[in-house]
Tab-separated table of C-alpha atoms in Angstrom:
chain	number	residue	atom	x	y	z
W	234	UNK	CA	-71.379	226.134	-50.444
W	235	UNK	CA	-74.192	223.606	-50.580
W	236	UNK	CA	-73.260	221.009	-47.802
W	237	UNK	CA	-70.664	223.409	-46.502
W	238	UNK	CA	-71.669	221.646	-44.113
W	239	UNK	CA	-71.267	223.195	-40.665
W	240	UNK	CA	-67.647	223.850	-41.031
W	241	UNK	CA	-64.789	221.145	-40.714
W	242	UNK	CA	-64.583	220.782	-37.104
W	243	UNK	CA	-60.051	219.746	-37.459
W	244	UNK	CA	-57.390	222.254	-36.359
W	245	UNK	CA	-59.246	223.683	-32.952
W	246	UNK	CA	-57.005	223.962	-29.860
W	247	UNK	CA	-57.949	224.716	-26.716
W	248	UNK	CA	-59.101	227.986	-26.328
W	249	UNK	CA	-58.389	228.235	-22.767
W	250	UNK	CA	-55.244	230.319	-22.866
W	251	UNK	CA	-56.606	232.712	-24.737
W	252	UNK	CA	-57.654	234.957	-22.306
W	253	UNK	CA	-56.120	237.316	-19.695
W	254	UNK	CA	-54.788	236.739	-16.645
W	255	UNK	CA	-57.357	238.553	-14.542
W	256	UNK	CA	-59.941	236.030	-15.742
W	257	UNK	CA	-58.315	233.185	-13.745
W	258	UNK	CA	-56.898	234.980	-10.613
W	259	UNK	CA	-61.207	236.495	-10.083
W	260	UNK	CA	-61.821	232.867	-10.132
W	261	UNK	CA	-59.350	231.626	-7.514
W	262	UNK	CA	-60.749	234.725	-5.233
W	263	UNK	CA	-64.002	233.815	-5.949
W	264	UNK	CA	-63.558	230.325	-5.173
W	265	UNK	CA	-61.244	231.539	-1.644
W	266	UNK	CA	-64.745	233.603	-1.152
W	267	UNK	CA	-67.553	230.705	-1.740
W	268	UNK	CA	-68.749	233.299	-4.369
W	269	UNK	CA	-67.644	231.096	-7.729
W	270	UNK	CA	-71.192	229.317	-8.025
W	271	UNK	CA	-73.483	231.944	-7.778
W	272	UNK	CA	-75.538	231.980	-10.610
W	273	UNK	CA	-74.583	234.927	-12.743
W	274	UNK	CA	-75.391	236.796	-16.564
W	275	UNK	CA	-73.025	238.153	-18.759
W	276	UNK	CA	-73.867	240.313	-21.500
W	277	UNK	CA	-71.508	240.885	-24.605
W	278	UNK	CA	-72.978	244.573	-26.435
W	279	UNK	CA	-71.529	247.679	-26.982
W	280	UNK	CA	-72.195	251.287	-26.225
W	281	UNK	CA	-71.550	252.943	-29.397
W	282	UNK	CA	-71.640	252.329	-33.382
W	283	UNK	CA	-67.888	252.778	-34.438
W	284	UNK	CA	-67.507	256.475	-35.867
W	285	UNK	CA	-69.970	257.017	-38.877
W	286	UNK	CA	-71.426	253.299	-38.746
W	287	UNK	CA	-75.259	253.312	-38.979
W	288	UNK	CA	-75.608	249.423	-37.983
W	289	UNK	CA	-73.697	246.892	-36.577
W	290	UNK	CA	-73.158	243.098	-38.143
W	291	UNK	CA	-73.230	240.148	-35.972
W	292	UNK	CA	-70.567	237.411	-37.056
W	293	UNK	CA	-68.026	235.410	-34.944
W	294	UNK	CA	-71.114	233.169	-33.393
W	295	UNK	CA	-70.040	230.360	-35.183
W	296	UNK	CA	-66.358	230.472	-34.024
W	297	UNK	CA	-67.682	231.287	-30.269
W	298	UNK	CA	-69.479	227.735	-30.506
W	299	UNK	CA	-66.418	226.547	-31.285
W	300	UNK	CA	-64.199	228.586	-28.719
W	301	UNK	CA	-66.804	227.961	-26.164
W	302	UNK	CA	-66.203	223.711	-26.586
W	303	UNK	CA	-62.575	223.748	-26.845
W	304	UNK	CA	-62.252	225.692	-23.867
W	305	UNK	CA	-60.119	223.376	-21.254
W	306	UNK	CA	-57.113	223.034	-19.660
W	307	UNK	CA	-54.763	220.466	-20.703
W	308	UNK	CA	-51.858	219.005	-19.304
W	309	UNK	CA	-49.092	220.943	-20.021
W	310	UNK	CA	-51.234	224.206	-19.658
W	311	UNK	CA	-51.806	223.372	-16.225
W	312	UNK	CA	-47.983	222.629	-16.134
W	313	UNK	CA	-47.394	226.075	-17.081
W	314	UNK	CA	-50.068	228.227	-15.193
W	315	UNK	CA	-48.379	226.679	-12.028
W	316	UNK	CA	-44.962	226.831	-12.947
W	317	UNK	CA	-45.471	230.320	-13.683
W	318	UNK	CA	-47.221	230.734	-10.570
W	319	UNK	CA	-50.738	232.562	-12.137
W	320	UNK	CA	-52.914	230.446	-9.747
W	321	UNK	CA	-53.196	228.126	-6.385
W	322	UNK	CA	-53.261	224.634	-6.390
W	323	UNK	CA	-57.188	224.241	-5.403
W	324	UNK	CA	-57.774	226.731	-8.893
W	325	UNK	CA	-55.874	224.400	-10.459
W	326	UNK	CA	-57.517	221.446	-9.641
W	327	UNK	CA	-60.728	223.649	-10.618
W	328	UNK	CA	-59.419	224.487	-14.247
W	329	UNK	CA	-58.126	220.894	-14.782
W	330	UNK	CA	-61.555	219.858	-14.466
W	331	UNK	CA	-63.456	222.377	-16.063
W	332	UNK	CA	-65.904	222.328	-18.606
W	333	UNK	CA	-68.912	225.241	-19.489
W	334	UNK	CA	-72.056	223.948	-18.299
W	335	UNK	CA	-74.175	226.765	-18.737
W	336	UNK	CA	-76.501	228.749	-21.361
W	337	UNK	CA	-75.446	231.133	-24.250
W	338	UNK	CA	-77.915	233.068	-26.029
W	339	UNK	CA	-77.074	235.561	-28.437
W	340	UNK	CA	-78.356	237.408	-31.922
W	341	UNK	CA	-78.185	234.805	-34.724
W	342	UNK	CA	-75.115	235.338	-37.160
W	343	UNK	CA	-76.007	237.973	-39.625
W	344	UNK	CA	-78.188	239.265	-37.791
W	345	UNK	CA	-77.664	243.331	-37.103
W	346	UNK	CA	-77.167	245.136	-34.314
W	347	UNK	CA	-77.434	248.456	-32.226
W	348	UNK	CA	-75.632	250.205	-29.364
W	349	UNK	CA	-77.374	248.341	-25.944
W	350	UNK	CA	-78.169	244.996	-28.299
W	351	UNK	CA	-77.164	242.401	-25.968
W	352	UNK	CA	-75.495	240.293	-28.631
W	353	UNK	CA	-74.691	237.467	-26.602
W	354	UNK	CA	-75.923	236.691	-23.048
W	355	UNK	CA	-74.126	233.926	-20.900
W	356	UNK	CA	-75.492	232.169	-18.052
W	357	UNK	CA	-73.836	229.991	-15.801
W	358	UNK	CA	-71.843	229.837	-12.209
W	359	UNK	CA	-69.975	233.619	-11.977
W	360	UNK	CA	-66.471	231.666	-12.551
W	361	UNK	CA	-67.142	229.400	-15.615
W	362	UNK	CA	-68.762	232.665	-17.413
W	363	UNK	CA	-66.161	235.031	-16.574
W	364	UNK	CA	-63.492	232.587	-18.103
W	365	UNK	CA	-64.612	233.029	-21.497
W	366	UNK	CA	-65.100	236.642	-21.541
W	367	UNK	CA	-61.870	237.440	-23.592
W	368	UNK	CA	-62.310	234.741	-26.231
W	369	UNK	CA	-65.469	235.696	-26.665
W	370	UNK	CA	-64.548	239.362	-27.056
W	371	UNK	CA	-61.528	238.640	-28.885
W	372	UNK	CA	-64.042	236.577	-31.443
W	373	UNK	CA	-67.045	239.095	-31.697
W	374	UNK	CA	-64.863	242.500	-31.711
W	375	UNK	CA	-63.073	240.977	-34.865
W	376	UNK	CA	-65.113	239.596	-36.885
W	377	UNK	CA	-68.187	241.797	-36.727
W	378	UNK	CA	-65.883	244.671	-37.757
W	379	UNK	CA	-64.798	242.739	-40.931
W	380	UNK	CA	-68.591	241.745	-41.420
W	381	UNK	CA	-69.625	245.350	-40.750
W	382	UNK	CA	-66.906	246.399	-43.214
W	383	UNK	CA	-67.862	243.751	-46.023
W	384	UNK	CA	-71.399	244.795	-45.709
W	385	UNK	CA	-71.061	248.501	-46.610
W	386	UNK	CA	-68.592	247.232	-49.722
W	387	UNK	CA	-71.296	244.599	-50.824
W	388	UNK	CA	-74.235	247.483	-50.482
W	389	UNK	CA	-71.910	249.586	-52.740
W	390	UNK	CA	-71.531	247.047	-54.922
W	391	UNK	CA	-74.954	246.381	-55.833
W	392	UNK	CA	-74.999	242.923	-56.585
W	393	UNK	CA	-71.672	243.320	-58.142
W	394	UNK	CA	-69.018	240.235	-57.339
W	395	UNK	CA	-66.800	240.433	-53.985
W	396	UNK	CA	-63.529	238.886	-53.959
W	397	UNK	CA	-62.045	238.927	-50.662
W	398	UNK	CA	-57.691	238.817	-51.137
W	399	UNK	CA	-56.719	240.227	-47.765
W	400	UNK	CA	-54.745	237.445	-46.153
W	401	UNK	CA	-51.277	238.816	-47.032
W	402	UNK	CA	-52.112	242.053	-45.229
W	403	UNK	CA	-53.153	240.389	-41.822
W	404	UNK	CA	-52.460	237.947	-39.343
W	405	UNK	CA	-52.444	234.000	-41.262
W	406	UNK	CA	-54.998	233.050	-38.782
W	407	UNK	CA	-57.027	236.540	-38.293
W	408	UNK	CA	-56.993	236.414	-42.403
W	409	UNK	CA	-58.802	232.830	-42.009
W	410	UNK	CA	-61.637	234.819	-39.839
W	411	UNK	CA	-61.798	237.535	-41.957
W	412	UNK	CA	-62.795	235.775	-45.008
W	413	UNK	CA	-65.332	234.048	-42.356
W	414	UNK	CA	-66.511	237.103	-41.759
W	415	UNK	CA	-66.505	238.555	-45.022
W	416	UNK	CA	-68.420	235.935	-46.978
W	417	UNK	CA	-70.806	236.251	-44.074
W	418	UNK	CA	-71.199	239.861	-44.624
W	419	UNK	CA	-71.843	239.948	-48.277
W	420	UNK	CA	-68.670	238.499	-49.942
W	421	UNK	CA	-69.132	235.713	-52.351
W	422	UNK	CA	-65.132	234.418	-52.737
W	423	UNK	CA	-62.010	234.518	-51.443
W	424	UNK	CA	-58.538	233.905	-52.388
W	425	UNK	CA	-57.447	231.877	-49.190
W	426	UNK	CA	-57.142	228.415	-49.214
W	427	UNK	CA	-57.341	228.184	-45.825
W	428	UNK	CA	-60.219	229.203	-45.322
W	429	UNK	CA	-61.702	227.330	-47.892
W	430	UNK	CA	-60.466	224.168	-46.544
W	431	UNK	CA	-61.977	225.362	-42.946
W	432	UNK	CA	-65.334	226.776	-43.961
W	433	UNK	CA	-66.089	225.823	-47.315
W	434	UNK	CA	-66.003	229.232	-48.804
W	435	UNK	CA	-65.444	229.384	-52.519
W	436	UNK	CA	-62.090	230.196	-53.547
W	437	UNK	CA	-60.434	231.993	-56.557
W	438	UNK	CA	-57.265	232.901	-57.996
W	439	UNK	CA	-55.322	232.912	-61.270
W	440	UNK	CA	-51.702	234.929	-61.360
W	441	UNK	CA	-50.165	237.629	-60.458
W	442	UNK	CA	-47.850	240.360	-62.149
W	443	UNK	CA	-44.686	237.895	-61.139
W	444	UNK	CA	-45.783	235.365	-63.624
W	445	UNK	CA	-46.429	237.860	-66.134
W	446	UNK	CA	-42.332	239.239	-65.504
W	447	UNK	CA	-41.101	235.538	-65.123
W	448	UNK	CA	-41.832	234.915	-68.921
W	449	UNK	CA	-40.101	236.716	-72.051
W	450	UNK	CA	-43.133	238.335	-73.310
W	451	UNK	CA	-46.477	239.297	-72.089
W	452	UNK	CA	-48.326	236.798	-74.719
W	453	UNK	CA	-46.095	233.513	-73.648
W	454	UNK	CA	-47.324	234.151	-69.868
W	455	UNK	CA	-50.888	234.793	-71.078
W	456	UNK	CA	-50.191	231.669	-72.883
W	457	UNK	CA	-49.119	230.008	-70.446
W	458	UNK	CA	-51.902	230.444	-68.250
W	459	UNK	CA	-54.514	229.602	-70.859
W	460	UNK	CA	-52.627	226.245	-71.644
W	461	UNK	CA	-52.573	225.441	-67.821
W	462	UNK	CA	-56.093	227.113	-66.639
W	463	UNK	CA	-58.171	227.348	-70.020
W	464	UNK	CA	-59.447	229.684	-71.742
W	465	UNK	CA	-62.039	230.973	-69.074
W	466	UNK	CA	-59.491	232.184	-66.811
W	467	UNK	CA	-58.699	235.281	-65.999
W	468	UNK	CA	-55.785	237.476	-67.405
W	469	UNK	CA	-53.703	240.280	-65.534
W	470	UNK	CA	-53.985	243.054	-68.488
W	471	UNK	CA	-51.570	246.211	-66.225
W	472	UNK	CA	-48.004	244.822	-65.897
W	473	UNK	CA	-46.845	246.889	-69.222
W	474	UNK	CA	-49.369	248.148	-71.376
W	475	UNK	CA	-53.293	247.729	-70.742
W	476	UNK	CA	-54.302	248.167	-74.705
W	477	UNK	CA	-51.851	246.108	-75.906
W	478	UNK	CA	-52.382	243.675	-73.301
W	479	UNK	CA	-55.911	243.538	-73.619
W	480	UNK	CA	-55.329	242.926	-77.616
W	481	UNK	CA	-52.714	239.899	-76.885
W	482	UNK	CA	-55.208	238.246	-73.993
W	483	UNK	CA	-58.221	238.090	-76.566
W	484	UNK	CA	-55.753	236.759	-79.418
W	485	UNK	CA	-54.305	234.314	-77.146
W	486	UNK	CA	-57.855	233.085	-75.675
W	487	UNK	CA	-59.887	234.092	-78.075
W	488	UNK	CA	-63.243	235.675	-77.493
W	489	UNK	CA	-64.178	232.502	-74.450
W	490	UNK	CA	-61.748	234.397	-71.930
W	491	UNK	CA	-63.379	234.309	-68.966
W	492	UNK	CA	-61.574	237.699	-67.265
W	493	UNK	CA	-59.439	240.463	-67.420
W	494	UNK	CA	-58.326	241.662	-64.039
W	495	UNK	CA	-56.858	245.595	-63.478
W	496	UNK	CA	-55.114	246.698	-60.799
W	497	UNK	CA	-53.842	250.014	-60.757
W	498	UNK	CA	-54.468	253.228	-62.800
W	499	UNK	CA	-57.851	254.958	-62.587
W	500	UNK	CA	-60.186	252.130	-62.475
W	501	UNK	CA	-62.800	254.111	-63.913
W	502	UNK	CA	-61.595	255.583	-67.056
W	503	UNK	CA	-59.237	252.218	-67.687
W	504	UNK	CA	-62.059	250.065	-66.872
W	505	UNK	CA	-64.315	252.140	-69.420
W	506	UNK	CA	-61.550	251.849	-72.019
W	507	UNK	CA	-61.027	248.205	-71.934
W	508	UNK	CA	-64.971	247.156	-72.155
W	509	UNK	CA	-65.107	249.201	-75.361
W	510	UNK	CA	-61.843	247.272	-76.709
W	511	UNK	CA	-63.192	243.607	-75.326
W	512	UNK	CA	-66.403	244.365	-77.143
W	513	UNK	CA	-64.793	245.316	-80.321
W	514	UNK	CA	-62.740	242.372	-80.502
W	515	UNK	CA	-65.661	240.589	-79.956
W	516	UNK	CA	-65.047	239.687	-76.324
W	517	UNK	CA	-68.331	240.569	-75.017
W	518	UNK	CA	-68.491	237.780	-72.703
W	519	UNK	CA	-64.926	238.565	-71.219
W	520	UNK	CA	-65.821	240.097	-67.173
W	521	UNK	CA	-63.846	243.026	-66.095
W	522	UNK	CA	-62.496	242.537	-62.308
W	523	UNK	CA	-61.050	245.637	-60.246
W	524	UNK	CA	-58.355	244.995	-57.497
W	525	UNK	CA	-56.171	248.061	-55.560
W	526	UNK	CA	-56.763	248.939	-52.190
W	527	UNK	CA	-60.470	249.239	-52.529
W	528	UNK	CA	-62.906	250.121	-49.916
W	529	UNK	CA	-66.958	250.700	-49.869
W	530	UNK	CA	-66.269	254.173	-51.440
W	531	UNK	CA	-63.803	253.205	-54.169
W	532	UNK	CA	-66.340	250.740	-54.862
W	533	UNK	CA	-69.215	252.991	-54.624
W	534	UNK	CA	-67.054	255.420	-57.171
W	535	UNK	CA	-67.031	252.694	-59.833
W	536	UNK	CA	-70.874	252.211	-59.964
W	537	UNK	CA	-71.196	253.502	-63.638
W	538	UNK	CA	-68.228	251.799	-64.592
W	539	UNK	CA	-68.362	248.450	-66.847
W	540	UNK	CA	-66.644	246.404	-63.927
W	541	UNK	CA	-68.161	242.936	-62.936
W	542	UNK	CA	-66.310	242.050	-59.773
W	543	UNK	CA	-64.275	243.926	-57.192
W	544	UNK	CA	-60.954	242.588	-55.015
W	545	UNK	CA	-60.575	243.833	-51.747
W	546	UNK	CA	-57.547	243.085	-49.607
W	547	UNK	CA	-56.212	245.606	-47.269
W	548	UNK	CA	-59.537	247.872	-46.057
W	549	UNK	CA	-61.613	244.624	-45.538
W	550	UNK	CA	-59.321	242.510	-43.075
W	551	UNK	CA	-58.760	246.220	-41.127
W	552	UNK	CA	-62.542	246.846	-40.957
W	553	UNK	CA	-62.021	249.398	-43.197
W	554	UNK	CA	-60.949	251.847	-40.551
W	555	UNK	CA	-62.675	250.666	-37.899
W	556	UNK	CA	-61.235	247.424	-36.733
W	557	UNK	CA	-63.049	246.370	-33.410
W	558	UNK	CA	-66.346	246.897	-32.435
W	559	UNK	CA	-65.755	248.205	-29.064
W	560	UNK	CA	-67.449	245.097	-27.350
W	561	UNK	CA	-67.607	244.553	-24.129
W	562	UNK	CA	-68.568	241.161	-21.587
W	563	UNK	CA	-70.765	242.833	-18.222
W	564	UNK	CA	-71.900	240.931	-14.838
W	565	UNK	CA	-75.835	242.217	-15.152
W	566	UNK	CA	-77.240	239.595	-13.024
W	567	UNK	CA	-76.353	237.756	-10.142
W	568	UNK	CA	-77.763	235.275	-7.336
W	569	UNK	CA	-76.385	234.685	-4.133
W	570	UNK	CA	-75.977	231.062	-4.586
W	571	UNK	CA	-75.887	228.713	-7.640
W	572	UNK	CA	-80.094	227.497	-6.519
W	573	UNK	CA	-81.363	228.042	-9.438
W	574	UNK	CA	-84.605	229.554	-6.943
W	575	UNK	CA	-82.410	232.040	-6.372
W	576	UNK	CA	-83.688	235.025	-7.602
W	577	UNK	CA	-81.444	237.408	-10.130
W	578	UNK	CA	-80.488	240.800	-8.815
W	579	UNK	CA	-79.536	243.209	-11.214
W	580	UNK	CA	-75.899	244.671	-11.389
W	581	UNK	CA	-74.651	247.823	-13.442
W	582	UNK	CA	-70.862	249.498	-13.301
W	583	UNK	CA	-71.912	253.354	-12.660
W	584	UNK	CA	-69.051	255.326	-12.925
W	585	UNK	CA	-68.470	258.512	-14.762
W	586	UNK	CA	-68.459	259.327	-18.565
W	587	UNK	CA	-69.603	257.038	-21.010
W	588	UNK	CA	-68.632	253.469	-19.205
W	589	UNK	CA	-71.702	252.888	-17.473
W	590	UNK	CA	-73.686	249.748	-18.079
W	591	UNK	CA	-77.390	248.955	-17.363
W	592	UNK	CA	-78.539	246.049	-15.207
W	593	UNK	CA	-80.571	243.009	-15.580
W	594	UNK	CA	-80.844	239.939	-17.695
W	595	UNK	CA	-82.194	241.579	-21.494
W	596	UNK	CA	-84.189	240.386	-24.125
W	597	UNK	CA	-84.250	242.254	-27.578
W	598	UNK	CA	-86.962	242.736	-30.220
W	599	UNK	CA	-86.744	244.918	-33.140
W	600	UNK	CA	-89.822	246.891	-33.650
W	601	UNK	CA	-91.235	247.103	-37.009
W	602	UNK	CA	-93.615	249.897	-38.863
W	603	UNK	CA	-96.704	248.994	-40.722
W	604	UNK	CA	-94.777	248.747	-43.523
W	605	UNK	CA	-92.339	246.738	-42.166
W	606	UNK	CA	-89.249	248.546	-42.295
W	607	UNK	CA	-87.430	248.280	-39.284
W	608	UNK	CA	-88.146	251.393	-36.850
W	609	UNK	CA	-86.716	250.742	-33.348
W	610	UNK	CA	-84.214	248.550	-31.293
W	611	UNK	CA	-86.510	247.730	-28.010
W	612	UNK	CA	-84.459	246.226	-24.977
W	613	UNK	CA	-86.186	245.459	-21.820
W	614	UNK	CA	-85.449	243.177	-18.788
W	615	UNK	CA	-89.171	242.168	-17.811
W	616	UNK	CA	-91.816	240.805	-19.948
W	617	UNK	CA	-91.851	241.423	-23.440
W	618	UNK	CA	-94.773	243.440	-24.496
W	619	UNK	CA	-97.004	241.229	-26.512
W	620	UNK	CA	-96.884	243.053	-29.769
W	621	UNK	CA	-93.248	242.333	-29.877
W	622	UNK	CA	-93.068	238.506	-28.398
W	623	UNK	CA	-92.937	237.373	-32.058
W	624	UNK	CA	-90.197	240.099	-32.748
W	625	UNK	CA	-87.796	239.018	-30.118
W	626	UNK	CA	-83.963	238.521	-31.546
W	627	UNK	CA	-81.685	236.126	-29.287
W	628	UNK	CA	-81.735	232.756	-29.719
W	629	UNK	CA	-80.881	229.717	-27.603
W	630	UNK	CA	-77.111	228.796	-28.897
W	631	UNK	CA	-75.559	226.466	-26.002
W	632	UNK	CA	-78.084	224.618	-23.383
W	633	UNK	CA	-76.417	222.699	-20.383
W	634	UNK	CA	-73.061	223.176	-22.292
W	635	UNK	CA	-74.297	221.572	-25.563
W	636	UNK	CA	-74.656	223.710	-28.989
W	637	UNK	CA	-77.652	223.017	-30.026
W	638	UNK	CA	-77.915	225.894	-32.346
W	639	UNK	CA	-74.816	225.041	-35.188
W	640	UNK	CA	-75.361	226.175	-38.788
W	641	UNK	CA	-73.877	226.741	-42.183
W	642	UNK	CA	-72.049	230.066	-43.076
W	643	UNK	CA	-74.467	229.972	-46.087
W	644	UNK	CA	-77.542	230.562	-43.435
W	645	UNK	CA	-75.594	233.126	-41.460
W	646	UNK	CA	-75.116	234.861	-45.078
W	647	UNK	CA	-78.610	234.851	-45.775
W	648	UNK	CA	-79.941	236.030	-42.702
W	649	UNK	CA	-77.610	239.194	-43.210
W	650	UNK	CA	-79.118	239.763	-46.802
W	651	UNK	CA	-82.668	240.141	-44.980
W	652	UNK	CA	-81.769	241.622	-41.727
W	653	UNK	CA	-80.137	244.761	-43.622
W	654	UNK	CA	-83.104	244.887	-46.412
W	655	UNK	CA	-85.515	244.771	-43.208
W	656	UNK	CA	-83.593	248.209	-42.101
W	657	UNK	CA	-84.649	251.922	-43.358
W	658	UNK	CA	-83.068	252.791	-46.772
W	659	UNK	CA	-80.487	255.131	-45.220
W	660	UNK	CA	-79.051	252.642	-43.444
W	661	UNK	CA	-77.180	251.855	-46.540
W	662	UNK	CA	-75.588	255.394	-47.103
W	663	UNK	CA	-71.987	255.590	-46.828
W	664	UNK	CA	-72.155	259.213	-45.547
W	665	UNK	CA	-71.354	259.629	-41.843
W	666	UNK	CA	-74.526	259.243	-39.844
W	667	UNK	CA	-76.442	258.121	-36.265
W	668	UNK	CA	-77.637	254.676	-36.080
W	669	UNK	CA	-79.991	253.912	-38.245
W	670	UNK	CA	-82.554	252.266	-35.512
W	671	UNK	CA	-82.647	254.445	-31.912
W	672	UNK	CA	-82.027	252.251	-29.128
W	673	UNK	CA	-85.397	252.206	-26.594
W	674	UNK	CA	-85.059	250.566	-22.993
W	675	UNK	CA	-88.394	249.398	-21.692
C-alpha cells in the first residue's frame, strides 16, 4: 500500500442517524434552556483494559474523520425525525443546518493506550459535541478491539504472515472495518475485496474445498487452478488426503508452487509432516499457510512449527473474546457561555462503584525510563511538567471543523509497530495480566 493513498473517500453516507435518540432530544432541551452553546469537552477513554488485556490499540481515527464530516441531516432524514415526532420544529431547523465546527484531538492511530488515556477529546458548543458521541463510540469500541485482537495474534506470530478471512463470520460492513483494523494492528492481507477497494489493503485468495469437490479428481482441480492462477498459487492440500494431496499439488505445479494451505487436523504435527514431504519432492520453496479458527494462542502453539502464514477469520472480527473496548464519551469541561474567555470548569459523574469519571480537559504523555522502555501513562489537566512536554500523545485531528490531520493506514500501521516495541517486554505475554503501564494522574 504505497499511495494507498488516504483511503477512497466514495460510499460514505451521512452519519447522522447513527446515533441514539437521547443525543438529539439533550439538544432540543438544551437549546429550550440557552445552554446548547456553551463551550464544552468531551473525552472518549475507558476505565478498564478488557479482562486479561495488558494494552489497549487505538484504531477507528481514520473512520471518525470520516464519520465526523459526513455527519448532517439530509432531507428525507429530517422528513423522518419529524414525522416520527423525535424532535421540535426549532431542533429541526438546528439539525438541518448543522455542521461540526469544533476541535478533535485524540491519540494518533496505532498508537496504544491505557485505562484514563483520553483517546479522543472533542471541543465545541455542548450540542454539536454531544451529537457525535455514539458514532464515535460505535467507531472506537469496534475497531480498537479488532486492532487489540490482531496485535496479540501478530506478536504471536513473530513476523510470521497474517491473513485476515473473517468477513463471512461478521457483519458485510463491520467485516470492511475489521480488516481496517486488522491490517492496522499487525495484519499484512486480507481476503475482502471490499475492503481492498475502500482502503487499499492487499488482498488474497485462491479456492476453497468446493472447487476441489466440483471437479472429478483432486489433480484436475489442482489443475485447474494452476492453468487459471499459475503455478505460484496456492493449493488446498485437506479435502481427502493431505499426503497424497501434497504429492499430486507438487506433480501438477512442479517444485515453483507458491503454497499449500491446511485447514483442519492438528496443524502442528500435519504442518510438520508436509514440510518434510515438500522438501523431499524438492519443493523447498513451496510456503505452508494455516487456516481454522485460529486465535493469538493457536498461533502462539504453532511457533516451532514449519508454517509461513496464518488465516484468521472468526476470533479476529470478534476481538477474540473481547469485542468492545468498553469506551465511553464524558462532559469534563464546560463554560457558561460559548465566549471563548469563558473559563472551563471541570465536570465529573460521581456516583457509586466503578462509573465515576474525573474532571477537566486532559493531556497525556507517556513517561519513559532511561532506557527508554515505556514506564508510566501520566494524565494531568494543568501544565505538563517539562520533562514530559516532548512526551505528550494527542494530536490536533479536526481544527474549526477541518481534518487537518488525514493519513495512510500504512502510517497508522507503523506507528503501532513502534508504540508496542516502545512498551515493557511483558506487555507481549498472552498470559492474563494488569496493564502493562500504571495509569498516574498529576
Amino acid at each position: 500500500m504505497n499511495s494507498a493513498d488516504l483511503g477512497r473517500r466514495v460510499g460514505v453516507p451521512s452519519t447522522a442517524l447513527f446515533t441514539d435518540q437521547y443525543e438529539l432530544t439533550m439538544v432540543q432541551a438544551a437549546l429550550k434552556a440557552g445552554t446548547a452553546d456553551r463551550r464544552s469537552v468531551f473525552e472518549a477513554f475507558t476505565r478498564r483494559l478488557p479482562e486479561g488485556r495488558r494494552y489497549g490499540v487505538v484504531a477507528g481515527t481514520g473512520r471518525v474523520l470520516d464519520a465526523v464530516e459526513n455527519f448532517h441531516f439530509d432531507d428525507e432524514m429530517i422528513a423522518f425525525l419529524r414525522q416520527q415526532e423525535i424532535v421540535d420544529e426549532p431542533t429541526l431547523d438546528w439539525l438541518a443546518a448543522f455542521r461540526f465546527r469544533g476541535d478533535i484531538w485524540g491519540y494518533p492511530e496505532g498508537e496504544v493506550y491505557f485505562p484514563g488515556s483520553p483517546v479522543l477529546r472533542v471541543e465545541g458548543s455542548f450540542a454539536e459535541c454531544v451529537l457525535l458521541e455514539t458514532v464515535v463510540l460505535s467507531i472506537l469500541n469496534h475497531d480498537s478491539a479488532i486492532a487489540a485482537a490482531a496485535s496479540r495474534m501478530s506478536a504471536a506470530a513473530g513476523g510470521r504472515r497474517l491473513i485476515e478471512m473473517g468477513a463471512r463470520r461478521t457483519h458485510e460492513l463491520s467485516a470492511v472495518a475489521s480488516a481496517r483494523a486488522a491490517y492496522v494492528g499487525g495484519f499484512h492481507t486480507t481476503s475482502d475485496l471490499a475492503a481492498g477497494f475502500r482502503y487499499g489493503i492487499p488482498t488474497v485468495g485462491t479456492s476453497a474445498h468446493a472447487f476441489t469437490l466440483l471437479h472429478d479428481t483432486e489433480r484436475d482441480a489442482f489443475r485447474a487452478q494452476v492453468e487459471s492462477l499459475g503455478r505460484g498459487t496456492t493449493l488446498l492440500v485437506d479435502t481427502y488426503d493431505v499426503t497424497e494431496a501434497v504429492r499430486t499439488a507438487v506433480e501438477v505445479a512442479g517444485p515453483e508452487l507458491g503454497a499449500v494451505r491446511i485447514d483442519s487436523g492438528d496443524l502442528l504435527l500435519v504442518a510438520h509432516r508436509v514440510r518434510q514431504q515438500l522438501d523431499e519432492l524438492g519443493a523447498t520453496e513451496t510456503r505452508i499457510v494455516v487456516t481454522s479458527d485460529l486465535d493469538e494462542y493457536a498461533i502462539a502453539s504453532l511457533a516451532a512449527a514449519p508454517v509461513d502464514a496464518y488465516g484468521v477469520g472468526t476470533q479476529l472480527v470478534t476481538g477474540s473474546g473481547q469485542p468492545t473496548c468498553s469506551m465511553v464519551y464524558k462532559l469534563v469541561a464546560r463554560a457558561e457561555s460559548a465566549d471563548p474567555a469563558d473559563p472551563l470548569l471541570p465536570v465529573a459523574k460521581k456516583s457509586l462503584g466503578a462509573k465515576s469519571s474525573m474532571g477537566g480537559r486532559k493531556w497525556a504523555a507517556r513517561r519513559v525510563d532511561a532506557q527508554g522502555v515505556a514506564e508510566a501513562e501520566v494524565i494531568g489537566t494543568g501544565p505538563v511538567p517539562a520533562e514530559l512536554a516532548d512526551r505528550q500523545l494527542l494530536v490536533e485531528l479536526v481544527r474549526g471543523g477541518e481534518v487537518v490531520a488525514r493519513e495512510s493506514l500504512d502510517a497508522a500501521r507503523e506507528r503501532h509497530v513502534a508504540a508496542r516495541a516502545g512498551l515493557p517486554m511483558s506487555a507481549l505475554q498472552l498470559s492474563r495480566g494488569e496493564p502493562v503501564l500504571p495509569t498516574e494522574y498529576v
